[in-house]
């Protein structure tokens, strides 16, 4: 492998999306660029699918002036570096004070929630939660497995396997891989049923399957990956097949769909695919994942719909991608970020 092609062997999808030379080739190909990138592919055959995916995403993104964007990005990073070098002690103290403040707030919330559930059910509950940019893998007492996204939580009874049903209360985003222990679907014994409780009295009933849930801001969704689940709310009940999803909104009926949701998590790769996703929804995703407050100087930005991918384990890269695909500048003041259109 030639030295100039060596770096592309370690590139991930996000690296190609942020590489100015790669984007230049995709958007403005020439014989010279074709020759170079075809040689990159030839010397890195394992990257072929990643490169094809990056090409597809870039072709669907809004056009942004690369020169302006590059200059703006360089100035922004220089400004950030200057701030860090000028005020290291003040910044460190702020971070420590903020950490103590938020840690205390989280402890109060956890204590309140745990106390409430203990009072309601008169039994000990196990409470597991994640923080900003934190993913967690949880093995349940019955052998079922849960992947928790950032700023999400689950609760379950300490006597989980001895109850009438295996019950979970979930907040945020989670993926469930439920252990199948029932031998006869027509004769479900004590403890064989698995139920996930969401907001708005939404219950997801399963015996053994793989599915993901999202439960935030009064909106609940369930996506079935394999097996089958029944989603109940009040007197409504829907049976899902693999690839189908259900969305529950306040004062609306359960909605069944085979179309991909605006945000679909690829759990093991820690990324989210965006399917005609509004900037407003992307900002909410970034806030849910990283605890970042994002505002816009013009509300028209929020209505833009985008396709692409967003990392769920790298805040700086997620913010870079957001500014790149929206053609905006990013400013930060007192921990709050502002997206401003390049004019």
PDB file of N, CA and C in Angstrom, residues 126-130 135-149 152-156 168 174-177:
ATOM      1  N   UNK A 126     -34.488  -2.403  41.399  1.00  0.00           N
ATOM      2  CA  UNK A 126     -33.161  -2.165  40.852  1.00  0.00           C
ATOM      3  C   UNK A 126     -33.298  -1.038  39.837  1.00  0.00           C
ATOM      4  N   UNK A 127     -32.482  -0.002  39.981  1.00  0.00           N
ATOM      5  CA  UNK A 127     -32.540   1.154  39.081  1.00  0.00           C
ATOM      6  C   UNK A 127     -31.182   1.314  38.408  1.00  0.00           C
ATOM      7  N   UNK A 128     -31.180   1.313  37.071  1.00  0.00           N
ATOM      8  CA  UNK A 128     -29.938   1.447  36.310  1.00  0.00           C
ATOM      9  C   UNK A 128     -30.104   2.588  35.322  1.00  0.00           C
ATOM     10  N   UNK A 129     -29.145   3.523  35.314  1.00  0.00           N
ATOM     11  CA  UNK A 129     -29.259   4.701  34.449  1.00  0.00           C
ATOM     12  C   UNK A 129     -27.916   5.012  33.803  1.00  0.00           C
ATOM     13  N   UNK A 130     -27.964   5.779  32.715  1.00  0.00           N
ATOM     14  CA  UNK A 130     -26.758   6.243  32.023  1.00  0.00           C
ATOM     15  C   UNK A 130     -26.737   7.762  32.008  1.00  0.00           C
ATOM     16  N   UNK A 135     -23.097   4.695  27.207  1.00  0.00           N
ATOM     17  CA  UNK A 135     -23.886   3.526  26.838  1.00  0.00           C
ATOM     18  C   UNK A 135     -23.615   2.429  27.860  1.00  0.00           C
ATOM     19  N   UNK A 136     -24.616   1.611  28.125  1.00  0.00           N
ATOM     20  CA  UNK A 136     -24.426   0.572  29.142  1.00  0.00           C
ATOM     21  C   UNK A 136     -25.105  -0.718  28.690  1.00  0.00           C
ATOM     22  N   UNK A 137     -24.401  -1.837  28.912  1.00  0.00           N
ATOM     23  CA  UNK A 137     -24.943  -3.161  28.614  1.00  0.00           C
ATOM     24  C   UNK A 137     -25.372  -3.799  29.933  1.00  0.00           C
ATOM     25  N   UNK A 138     -26.627  -4.260  29.992  1.00  0.00           N
ATOM     26  CA  UNK A 138     -27.190  -4.794  31.239  1.00  0.00           C
ATOM     27  C   UNK A 138     -27.665  -6.223  31.028  1.00  0.00           C
ATOM     28  N   UNK A 139     -27.219  -7.121  31.891  1.00  0.00           N
ATOM     29  CA  UNK A 139     -27.685  -8.501  31.879  1.00  0.00           C
ATOM     30  C   UNK A 139     -28.756  -8.635  32.957  1.00  0.00           C
ATOM     31  N   UNK A 140     -29.984  -8.981  32.590  1.00  0.00           N
ATOM     32  CA  UNK A 140     -31.068  -9.126  33.540  1.00  0.00           C
ATOM     33  C   UNK A 140     -31.006 -10.485  34.233  1.00  0.00           C
ATOM     34  N   UNK A 141     -31.652 -10.622  35.389  1.00  0.00           N
ATOM     35  CA  UNK A 141     -31.580 -11.881  36.142  1.00  0.00           C
ATOM     36  C   UNK A 141     -32.053 -13.114  35.377  1.00  0.00           C
ATOM     37  N   UNK A 142     -32.936 -12.928  34.383  1.00  0.00           N
ATOM     38  CA  UNK A 142     -33.446 -14.071  33.623  1.00  0.00           C
ATOM     39  C   UNK A 142     -32.572 -14.422  32.428  1.00  0.00           C
ATOM     40  N   UNK A 143     -31.466 -13.666  32.219  1.00  0.00           N
ATOM     41  CA  UNK A 143     -30.589 -13.921  31.078  1.00  0.00           C
ATOM     42  C   UNK A 143     -30.894 -13.036  29.885  1.00  0.00           C
ATOM     43  N   UNK A 144     -31.960 -12.235  29.954  1.00  0.00           N
ATOM     44  CA  UNK A 144     -32.243 -11.271  28.887  1.00  0.00           C
ATOM     45  C   UNK A 144     -31.191 -10.162  28.922  1.00  0.00           C
ATOM     46  N   UNK A 145     -31.072  -9.454  27.801  1.00  0.00           N
ATOM     47  CA  UNK A 145     -30.006  -8.460  27.668  1.00  0.00           C
ATOM     48  C   UNK A 145     -30.606  -7.124  27.239  1.00  0.00           C
ATOM     49  N   UNK A 146     -30.102  -6.026  27.843  1.00  0.00           N
ATOM     50  CA  UNK A 146     -30.576  -4.686  27.504  1.00  0.00           C
ATOM     51  C   UNK A 146     -29.379  -3.795  27.198  1.00  0.00           C
ATOM     52  N   UNK A 147     -29.470  -3.057  26.086  1.00  0.00           N
ATOM     53  CA  UNK A 147     -28.503  -2.011  25.765  1.00  0.00           C
ATOM     54  C   UNK A 147     -29.157  -0.667  26.053  1.00  0.00           C
ATOM     55  N   UNK A 148     -28.539   0.113  26.950  1.00  0.00           N
ATOM     56  CA  UNK A 148     -29.087   1.421  27.304  1.00  0.00           C
ATOM     57  C   UNK A 148     -28.337   2.512  26.566  1.00  0.00           C
ATOM     58  N   UNK A 149     -29.080   3.422  25.924  1.00  0.00           N
ATOM     59  CA  UNK A 149     -28.492   4.582  25.268  1.00  0.00           C
ATOM     60  C   UNK A 149     -28.183   5.649  26.328  1.00  0.00           C
ATOM     61  N   UNK A 152     -30.637   7.418  29.669  1.00  0.00           N
ATOM     62  CA  UNK A 152     -31.757   6.481  29.668  1.00  0.00           C
ATOM     63  C   UNK A 152     -31.714   5.654  30.952  1.00  0.00           C
ATOM     64  N   UNK A 153     -32.809   4.967  31.253  1.00  0.00           N
ATOM     65  CA  UNK A 153     -32.839   4.177  32.482  1.00  0.00           C
ATOM     66  C   UNK A 153     -33.839   3.044  32.381  1.00  0.00           C
ATOM     67  N   UNK A 154     -33.629   2.019  33.215  1.00  0.00           N
ATOM     68  CA  UNK A 154     -34.601   0.946  33.407  1.00  0.00           C
ATOM     69  C   UNK A 154     -34.730   0.670  34.900  1.00  0.00           C
ATOM     70  N   UNK A 155     -35.907   0.206  35.296  1.00  0.00           N
ATOM     71  CA  UNK A 155     -36.153  -0.221  36.671  1.00  0.00           C
ATOM     72  C   UNK A 155     -36.849  -1.569  36.625  1.00  0.00           C
ATOM     73  N   UNK A 156     -36.534  -2.431  37.586  1.00  0.00           N
ATOM     74  CA  UNK A 156     -37.233  -3.717  37.681  1.00  0.00           C
ATOM     75  C   UNK A 156     -37.176  -4.212  39.126  1.00  0.00           C
ATOM     76  N   UNK A 168     -40.409  -4.469  33.319  1.00  0.00           N
ATOM     77  CA  UNK A 168     -39.376  -3.434  33.214  1.00  0.00           C
ATOM     78  C   UNK A 168     -40.066  -2.086  33.005  1.00  0.00           C
ATOM     79  N   UNK A 174     -33.635   2.245  24.518  1.00  0.00           N
ATOM     80  CA  UNK A 174     -33.052   0.965  24.924  1.00  0.00           C
ATOM     81  C   UNK A 174     -33.357  -0.100  23.879  1.00  0.00           C
ATOM     82  N   UNK A 175     -32.464  -1.072  23.793  1.00  0.00           N
ATOM     83  CA  UNK A 175     -32.678  -2.238  22.921  1.00  0.00           C
ATOM     84  C   UNK A 175     -32.755  -3.480  23.808  1.00  0.00           C
ATOM     85  N   UNK A 176     -33.795  -4.292  23.606  1.00  0.00           N
ATOM     86  CA  UNK A 176     -34.020  -5.487  24.419  1.00  0.00           C
ATOM     87  C   UNK A 176     -33.815  -6.754  23.583  1.00  0.00           C
ATOM     88  N   UNK A 177     -33.090  -7.684  24.148  1.00  0.00           N
ATOM     89  CA  UNK A 177     -32.968  -9.029  23.584  1.00  0.00           C
ATOM     90  C   UNK A 177     -33.480  -9.976  24.658  1.00  0.00           C
TER      91      UNK A 177
END
